[in-house]
């Protein structure tokens, strides 16, 4: 057995409590938390790693967070994201319709399109900073240096990008609640 | 006064809980979460159920933002893709380019994809070389959300940070648990495969690539031909001119090799033999009169090589013997 991966397993065993505490706090569902922890353990047991894991416990927390995100993810929204991205396709090979209801996916897709339109209205610099951070994965500190602004100013720009989405989603929910009434 | 207890909920521009939730997401995004941070995050979540609900919303918003960016990375939205020949995207002058980058949200993303192709990673790409012995099946984690399984006699280079795999030879399957398109990129010669929420299998053989998708979809060459291969489909593509054929496949037969099985449904004998030769790194000859035959069946490749050859010969109603390094099937 590979040493790297048996190392990760023993770190897991030693830190079962904090990991479970995190999953409990994150899901507020004891049974789900236990299940997810078990899934993470199985994954670690079965896998070797392409490269050594630098900080094993932080890696395990991150794995737990990913497991939660997977479990909570809305299938319709996931598919809407995928298919929206996939619209720019020159050739489609194979594939039938997906089995989620087309209405739900179409609705999510329209929502995403509308969010994009909202993002287009963002101030120039906010967009640029967001793209640097999220797409180019440039750390906030480097962005701050590049633009000669403070790190907290960089964060304000990033906060604004997330807020655009939130405000839009909230508006949509309100409209839905109003429009779908009997 | 007490009739408006949740003012902040309706005023997102001033909501400390939301802002803190964004901060947690940003911090994870930057890979800056150490163990103390995770514990502080746990404590924050425990304080109030509203914290977790808010955080979930930020996670969804984050996926939306990234999807937007990924969607607009195509050449269509970007009439003059500025694929940089010699500029690094982190040069100080880059800030001045932001205006044109945003023009359609596209050029920068095109740069991103180009960046991965031409300079995979910023501080020197670190590729770990991974090889399997003939007949060996091996499963490897690439970061927390990608699982790669390598078939026997395969060679791949893995850049874990950049989530980029270079397929040198052989076969591997990739299972991605992320709803962001582009969580993994697989390079096969000059081809680039990008996942769209996916389980897929790639074989690199002499001059051709076989890509089979069992879940989600895979985009081939997102910055050029943009061919979307959907679940239940295999394409066989020539690496020199990118011509290809496609056929429907079942996920069971595509991934059966992970359990040591080679499953073939109405396949030509020549292609079945090519698979066995590739996985076991061996040579097989069959009589000419059999080579046009089509086969359906299963072989257990986890067995001893001699047993595999005897099984193959049995399917062909012949016998197998070894002559030097070559297996000869005769009837």
PDB file of C-alpha atoms in Angstrom, chain A residues 15 18 21-23 25-26 28 43 46-53 55 57-59 61-63 65-66 68-70 72-74 77-78 80-96 98 111-113 115-116 119-122 124 127-142 146-147 155 158-159 161-163 165-167 169-170 174, chain B residues 9 12-13 15 18-19 22-23 25-26 28-30 32-33 35 38-39 41-43 45-46 48-49 55-74 76-77 89-90 95 98-99 101-102 105 108-109 112 122 126 128 130 138-141 143-145 147 158 160 177-179 181 194 196-197 219 224-231 233 235 244 246:
ATOM      1  CA  UNK A  15      -9.737  13.576  12.970  1.00  0.00           C
ATOM      2  CA  UNK A  18     -13.767  17.523  13.713  1.00  0.00           C
ATOM      3  CA  UNK A  21     -18.606  18.164  13.408  1.00  0.00           C
ATOM      4  CA  UNK A  22     -18.061  20.099  10.203  1.00  0.00           C
ATOM      5  CA  UNK A  23     -20.450  17.884   8.246  1.00  0.00           C
ATOM      6  CA  UNK A  25     -22.772  21.941  11.032  1.00  0.00           C
ATOM      7  CA  UNK A  26     -22.866  22.092   7.270  1.00  0.00           C
ATOM      8  CA  UNK A  28     -27.718  19.956  10.046  1.00  0.00           C
ATOM      9  CA  UNK A  43     -12.923   7.379  -1.494  1.00  0.00           C
ATOM     10  CA  UNK A  46      -9.721   3.313  -2.570  1.00  0.00           C
ATOM     11  CA  UNK A  47      -7.628   5.985  -4.180  1.00  0.00           C
ATOM     12  CA  UNK A  48      -4.014   6.678  -4.474  1.00  0.00           C
ATOM     13  CA  UNK A  49      -2.949  10.196  -5.240  1.00  0.00           C
ATOM     14  CA  UNK A  50      -1.247  11.535  -8.306  1.00  0.00           C
ATOM     15  CA  UNK A  51       0.761  13.928  -6.190  1.00  0.00           C
ATOM     16  CA  UNK A  52       1.450  14.073  -2.472  1.00  0.00           C
ATOM     17  CA  UNK A  53      -1.257  15.849  -0.479  1.00  0.00           C
ATOM     18  CA  UNK A  55      -1.992  19.482   4.040  1.00  0.00           C
ATOM     19  CA  UNK A  57      -6.426  17.492   7.136  1.00  0.00           C
ATOM     20  CA  UNK A  58      -7.328  20.609   5.118  1.00  0.00           C
ATOM     21  CA  UNK A  59      -7.648  18.308   2.106  1.00  0.00           C
ATOM     22  CA  UNK A  61     -12.168  19.068   5.083  1.00  0.00           C
ATOM     23  CA  UNK A  62     -12.258  20.153   1.459  1.00  0.00           C
ATOM     24  CA  UNK A  63     -13.315  16.640   0.407  1.00  0.00           C
ATOM     25  CA  UNK A  65     -17.231  20.182   1.612  1.00  0.00           C
ATOM     26  CA  UNK A  66     -17.272  18.787  -1.929  1.00  0.00           C
ATOM     27  CA  UNK A  68     -21.886  18.206   0.722  1.00  0.00           C
ATOM     28  CA  UNK A  69     -22.020  20.316  -2.422  1.00  0.00           C
ATOM     29  CA  UNK A  70     -22.625  17.193  -4.494  1.00  0.00           C
ATOM     30  CA  UNK A  72     -27.143  19.432  -2.151  1.00  0.00           C
ATOM     31  CA  UNK A  73     -26.784  20.297  -5.781  1.00  0.00           C
ATOM     32  CA  UNK A  74     -29.985  20.894  -7.670  1.00  0.00           C
ATOM     33  CA  UNK A  77     -29.768  23.767 -12.140  1.00  0.00           C
ATOM     34  CA  UNK A  78     -26.723  21.622 -12.802  1.00  0.00           C
ATOM     35  CA  UNK A  80     -29.122  24.069 -17.012  1.00  0.00           C
ATOM     36  CA  UNK A  81     -25.551  25.187 -16.411  1.00  0.00           C
ATOM     37  CA  UNK A  82     -24.191  22.412 -18.538  1.00  0.00           C
ATOM     38  CA  UNK A  83     -26.594  22.861 -21.399  1.00  0.00           C
ATOM     39  CA  UNK A  84     -26.274  26.638 -21.384  1.00  0.00           C
ATOM     40  CA  UNK A  85     -22.564  26.247 -21.773  1.00  0.00           C
ATOM     41  CA  UNK A  86     -23.113  23.607 -24.394  1.00  0.00           C
ATOM     42  CA  UNK A  87     -25.219  25.799 -26.633  1.00  0.00           C
ATOM     43  CA  UNK A  88     -22.097  27.005 -28.310  1.00  0.00           C
ATOM     44  CA  UNK A  89     -21.445  23.778 -30.059  1.00  0.00           C
ATOM     45  CA  UNK A  90     -20.593  23.252 -33.681  1.00  0.00           C
ATOM     46  CA  UNK A  91     -21.320  19.537 -33.819  1.00  0.00           C
ATOM     47  CA  UNK A  92     -23.426  17.382 -31.557  1.00  0.00           C
ATOM     48  CA  UNK A  93     -22.655  13.689 -31.499  1.00  0.00           C
ATOM     49  CA  UNK A  94     -25.174  11.289 -30.028  1.00  0.00           C
ATOM     50  CA  UNK A  95     -27.273  11.874 -26.961  1.00  0.00           C
ATOM     51  CA  UNK A  96     -31.023  11.954 -26.529  1.00  0.00           C
ATOM     52  CA  UNK A  98     -32.193  14.262 -20.719  1.00  0.00           C
ATOM     53  CA  UNK A 111     -32.623  32.489 -15.314  1.00  0.00           C
ATOM     54  CA  UNK A 112     -28.952  31.980 -16.007  1.00  0.00           C
ATOM     55  CA  UNK A 113     -29.169  33.972 -19.217  1.00  0.00           C
ATOM     56  CA  UNK A 115     -28.133  36.730 -14.706  1.00  0.00           C
ATOM     57  CA  UNK A 116     -25.554  37.085 -17.434  1.00  0.00           C
ATOM     58  CA  UNK A 119     -23.523  40.874 -14.981  1.00  0.00           C
ATOM     59  CA  UNK A 120     -23.032  42.810 -18.195  1.00  0.00           C
ATOM     60  CA  UNK A 121     -24.251  45.872 -16.321  1.00  0.00           C
ATOM     61  CA  UNK A 122     -21.596  45.580 -13.656  1.00  0.00           C
ATOM     62  CA  UNK A 124     -16.034  47.648 -15.754  1.00  0.00           C
ATOM     63  CA  UNK A 127     -15.976  42.592 -13.895  1.00  0.00           C
ATOM     64  CA  UNK A 128     -12.297  42.740 -14.681  1.00  0.00           C
ATOM     65  CA  UNK A 129     -11.352  41.981 -11.097  1.00  0.00           C
ATOM     66  CA  UNK A 130     -13.873  39.206 -10.833  1.00  0.00           C
ATOM     67  CA  UNK A 131     -12.570  37.612 -14.023  1.00  0.00           C
ATOM     68  CA  UNK A 132      -8.975  37.901 -12.872  1.00  0.00           C
ATOM     69  CA  UNK A 133      -9.877  36.173  -9.652  1.00  0.00           C
ATOM     70  CA  UNK A 134     -12.319  33.556 -10.790  1.00  0.00           C
ATOM     71  CA  UNK A 135     -11.119  32.669 -14.266  1.00  0.00           C
ATOM     72  CA  UNK A 136      -7.428  33.387 -14.150  1.00  0.00           C
ATOM     73  CA  UNK A 137      -7.277  32.340 -10.520  1.00  0.00           C
ATOM     74  CA  UNK A 138      -5.039  35.240  -9.628  1.00  0.00           C
ATOM     75  CA  UNK A 139      -4.915  35.606  -5.833  1.00  0.00           C
ATOM     76  CA  UNK A 140      -6.612  38.661  -4.344  1.00  0.00           C
ATOM     77  CA  UNK A 141      -3.311  39.952  -3.104  1.00  0.00           C
ATOM     78  CA  UNK A 142      -1.792  39.974  -6.576  1.00  0.00           C
ATOM     79  CA  UNK A 146      -1.839  44.992 -10.064  1.00  0.00           C
ATOM     80  CA  UNK A 147      -4.549  47.603  -9.628  1.00  0.00           C
ATOM     81  CA  UNK A 155     -12.896  41.941  -1.885  1.00  0.00           C
ATOM     82  CA  UNK A 158     -15.806  40.427  -5.654  1.00  0.00           C
ATOM     83  CA  UNK A 159     -18.621  40.804  -3.129  1.00  0.00           C
ATOM     84  CA  UNK A 161     -20.319  40.266  -8.329  1.00  0.00           C
ATOM     85  CA  UNK A 162     -21.901  37.719  -5.982  1.00  0.00           C
ATOM     86  CA  UNK A 163     -24.483  40.256  -4.864  1.00  0.00           C
ATOM     87  CA  UNK A 165     -26.573  37.134  -8.685  1.00  0.00           C
ATOM     88  CA  UNK A 166     -28.264  37.122  -5.319  1.00  0.00           C
ATOM     89  CA  UNK A 167     -30.352  40.188  -6.035  1.00  0.00           C
ATOM     90  CA  UNK A 169     -32.340  35.386  -7.949  1.00  0.00           C
ATOM     91  CA  UNK A 170     -34.366  37.029  -5.187  1.00  0.00           C
ATOM     92  CA  UNK A 174     -40.546  37.182  -5.881  1.00  0.00           C
TER      93      UNK A 174
ATOM     94  CA  UNK B   9     -32.660  39.866   4.562  1.00  0.00           C
ATOM     95  CA  UNK B  12     -28.475  42.399   0.367  1.00  0.00           C
ATOM     96  CA  UNK B  13     -26.115  45.319  -0.080  1.00  0.00           C
ATOM     97  CA  UNK B  15     -25.904  41.845   4.917  1.00  0.00           C
ATOM     98  CA  UNK B  18     -24.042  37.030   3.193  1.00  0.00           C
ATOM     99  CA  UNK B  19     -20.724  38.848   3.051  1.00  0.00           C
ATOM    100  CA  UNK B  22     -18.975  35.011   0.279  1.00  0.00           C
ATOM    101  CA  UNK B  23     -15.707  35.343   2.162  1.00  0.00           C
ATOM    102  CA  UNK B  25     -16.324  30.771  -0.656  1.00  0.00           C
ATOM    103  CA  UNK B  26     -13.596  33.138  -1.823  1.00  0.00           C
ATOM    104  CA  UNK B  28     -11.848  28.164  -0.531  1.00  0.00           C
ATOM    105  CA  UNK B  29     -11.528  29.330  -4.083  1.00  0.00           C
ATOM    106  CA  UNK B  30      -8.048  30.622  -3.343  1.00  0.00           C
ATOM    107  CA  UNK B  32      -6.348  29.479   1.568  1.00  0.00           C
ATOM    108  CA  UNK B  33      -8.300  27.375   4.055  1.00  0.00           C
ATOM    109  CA  UNK B  35      -7.266  23.581   9.426  1.00  0.00           C
ATOM    110  CA  UNK B  38     -12.129  24.946   8.580  1.00  0.00           C
ATOM    111  CA  UNK B  39     -12.765  24.805  12.304  1.00  0.00           C
ATOM    112  CA  UNK B  41     -16.024  27.762   9.417  1.00  0.00           C
ATOM    113  CA  UNK B  42     -17.621  24.865  11.353  1.00  0.00           C
ATOM    114  CA  UNK B  43     -18.194  27.136  14.331  1.00  0.00           C
ATOM    115  CA  UNK B  45     -22.105  27.300  10.597  1.00  0.00           C
ATOM    116  CA  UNK B  46     -23.079  26.060  14.060  1.00  0.00           C
ATOM    117  CA  UNK B  48     -27.097  29.920  13.261  1.00  0.00           C
ATOM    118  CA  UNK B  49     -28.928  27.793  10.663  1.00  0.00           C
ATOM    119  CA  UNK B  55     -23.660  29.876   2.360  1.00  0.00           C
ATOM    120  CA  UNK B  56     -25.580  27.404   0.167  1.00  0.00           C
ATOM    121  CA  UNK B  57     -26.900  30.330  -1.856  1.00  0.00           C
ATOM    122  CA  UNK B  58     -23.418  31.715  -2.312  1.00  0.00           C
ATOM    123  CA  UNK B  59     -22.192  28.309  -3.492  1.00  0.00           C
ATOM    124  CA  UNK B  60     -24.944  28.255  -6.144  1.00  0.00           C
ATOM    125  CA  UNK B  61     -24.186  31.856  -7.124  1.00  0.00           C
ATOM    126  CA  UNK B  62     -20.531  30.939  -7.429  1.00  0.00           C
ATOM    127  CA  UNK B  63     -21.339  28.059  -9.789  1.00  0.00           C
ATOM    128  CA  UNK B  64     -23.519  30.426 -11.826  1.00  0.00           C
ATOM    129  CA  UNK B  65     -20.716  32.939 -12.130  1.00  0.00           C
ATOM    130  CA  UNK B  66     -18.220  30.364 -13.249  1.00  0.00           C
ATOM    131  CA  UNK B  67     -20.650  28.839 -15.719  1.00  0.00           C
ATOM    132  CA  UNK B  68     -21.233  32.254 -17.245  1.00  0.00           C
ATOM    133  CA  UNK B  69     -17.543  32.667 -17.688  1.00  0.00           C
ATOM    134  CA  UNK B  70     -17.102  29.180 -19.138  1.00  0.00           C
ATOM    135  CA  UNK B  71     -20.020  29.623 -21.510  1.00  0.00           C
ATOM    136  CA  UNK B  72     -18.576  32.762 -22.917  1.00  0.00           C
ATOM    137  CA  UNK B  73     -15.186  31.296 -23.524  1.00  0.00           C
ATOM    138  CA  UNK B  74     -16.085  30.236 -27.056  1.00  0.00           C
ATOM    139  CA  UNK B  76     -18.404  32.777 -31.344  1.00  0.00           C
ATOM    140  CA  UNK B  77     -18.819  35.507 -28.785  1.00  0.00           C
ATOM    141  CA  UNK B  89      -1.542  37.155 -18.609  1.00  0.00           C
ATOM    142  CA  UNK B  90      -0.045  38.368 -15.398  1.00  0.00           C
ATOM    143  CA  UNK B  95      -5.015  45.533 -16.332  1.00  0.00           C
ATOM    144  CA  UNK B  98      -9.460  44.291 -19.211  1.00  0.00           C
ATOM    145  CA  UNK B  99     -11.762  46.507 -21.190  1.00  0.00           C
ATOM    146  CA  UNK B 101     -11.480  41.221 -22.356  1.00  0.00           C
ATOM    147  CA  UNK B 102     -14.874  42.011 -21.066  1.00  0.00           C
ATOM    148  CA  UNK B 105     -16.870  38.253 -21.522  1.00  0.00           C
ATOM    149  CA  UNK B 108     -10.196  36.560 -21.510  1.00  0.00           C
ATOM    150  CA  UNK B 109     -11.641  33.121 -21.260  1.00  0.00           C
ATOM    151  CA  UNK B 112      -7.512  31.172 -20.222  1.00  0.00           C
ATOM    152  CA  UNK B 122       2.028  29.763 -13.933  1.00  0.00           C
ATOM    153  CA  UNK B 126       4.340  20.006 -12.565  1.00  0.00           C
ATOM    154  CA  UNK B 128       3.537  13.626 -12.531  1.00  0.00           C
ATOM    155  CA  UNK B 130       1.920   7.719 -14.191  1.00  0.00           C
ATOM    156  CA  UNK B 138      -5.127   1.525 -11.169  1.00  0.00           C
ATOM    157  CA  UNK B 139      -7.355   4.248  -9.708  1.00  0.00           C
ATOM    158  CA  UNK B 140      -5.948   7.648  -8.876  1.00  0.00           C
ATOM    159  CA  UNK B 141      -7.476  10.759  -7.277  1.00  0.00           C
ATOM    160  CA  UNK B 143      -7.734  16.626  -6.399  1.00  0.00           C
ATOM    161  CA  UNK B 144     -10.874  16.083  -4.383  1.00  0.00           C
ATOM    162  CA  UNK B 145     -13.360  15.895  -7.263  1.00  0.00           C
ATOM    163  CA  UNK B 147     -11.209  10.099 -10.126  1.00  0.00           C
ATOM    164  CA  UNK B 158      -0.973  14.481 -14.604  1.00  0.00           C
ATOM    165  CA  UNK B 160      -2.992  18.066 -10.468  1.00  0.00           C
ATOM    166  CA  UNK B 177     -18.046  15.303  -9.602  1.00  0.00           C
ATOM    167  CA  UNK B 178     -18.388  18.980 -10.371  1.00  0.00           C
ATOM    168  CA  UNK B 179     -21.129  20.871 -12.138  1.00  0.00           C
ATOM    169  CA  UNK B 181     -17.826  22.637 -17.118  1.00  0.00           C
ATOM    170  CA  UNK B 194     -13.160  19.243 -21.671  1.00  0.00           C
ATOM    171  CA  UNK B 196     -19.262  18.880 -19.041  1.00  0.00           C
ATOM    172  CA  UNK B 197     -20.178  17.142 -15.781  1.00  0.00           C
ATOM    173  CA  UNK B 219     -16.489  18.933 -25.452  1.00  0.00           C
ATOM    174  CA  UNK B 224     -11.846  25.171 -32.324  1.00  0.00           C
ATOM    175  CA  UNK B 225     -14.235  22.557 -33.714  1.00  0.00           C
ATOM    176  CA  UNK B 226     -16.387  22.469 -30.576  1.00  0.00           C
ATOM    177  CA  UNK B 227     -17.661  18.941 -30.955  1.00  0.00           C
ATOM    178  CA  UNK B 228     -19.973  17.897 -28.139  1.00  0.00           C
ATOM    179  CA  UNK B 229     -20.024  14.184 -27.454  1.00  0.00           C
ATOM    180  CA  UNK B 230     -22.987  13.179 -25.337  1.00  0.00           C
ATOM    181  CA  UNK B 231     -23.619  10.324 -22.943  1.00  0.00           C
ATOM    182  CA  UNK B 233     -21.799   7.729 -27.478  1.00  0.00           C
ATOM    183  CA  UNK B 235     -16.369   8.593 -31.223  1.00  0.00           C
ATOM    184  CA  UNK B 244     -14.292  10.583 -36.914  1.00  0.00           C
ATOM    185  CA  UNK B 246     -19.478   7.542 -33.865  1.00  0.00           C
TER     186      UNK B 246
END
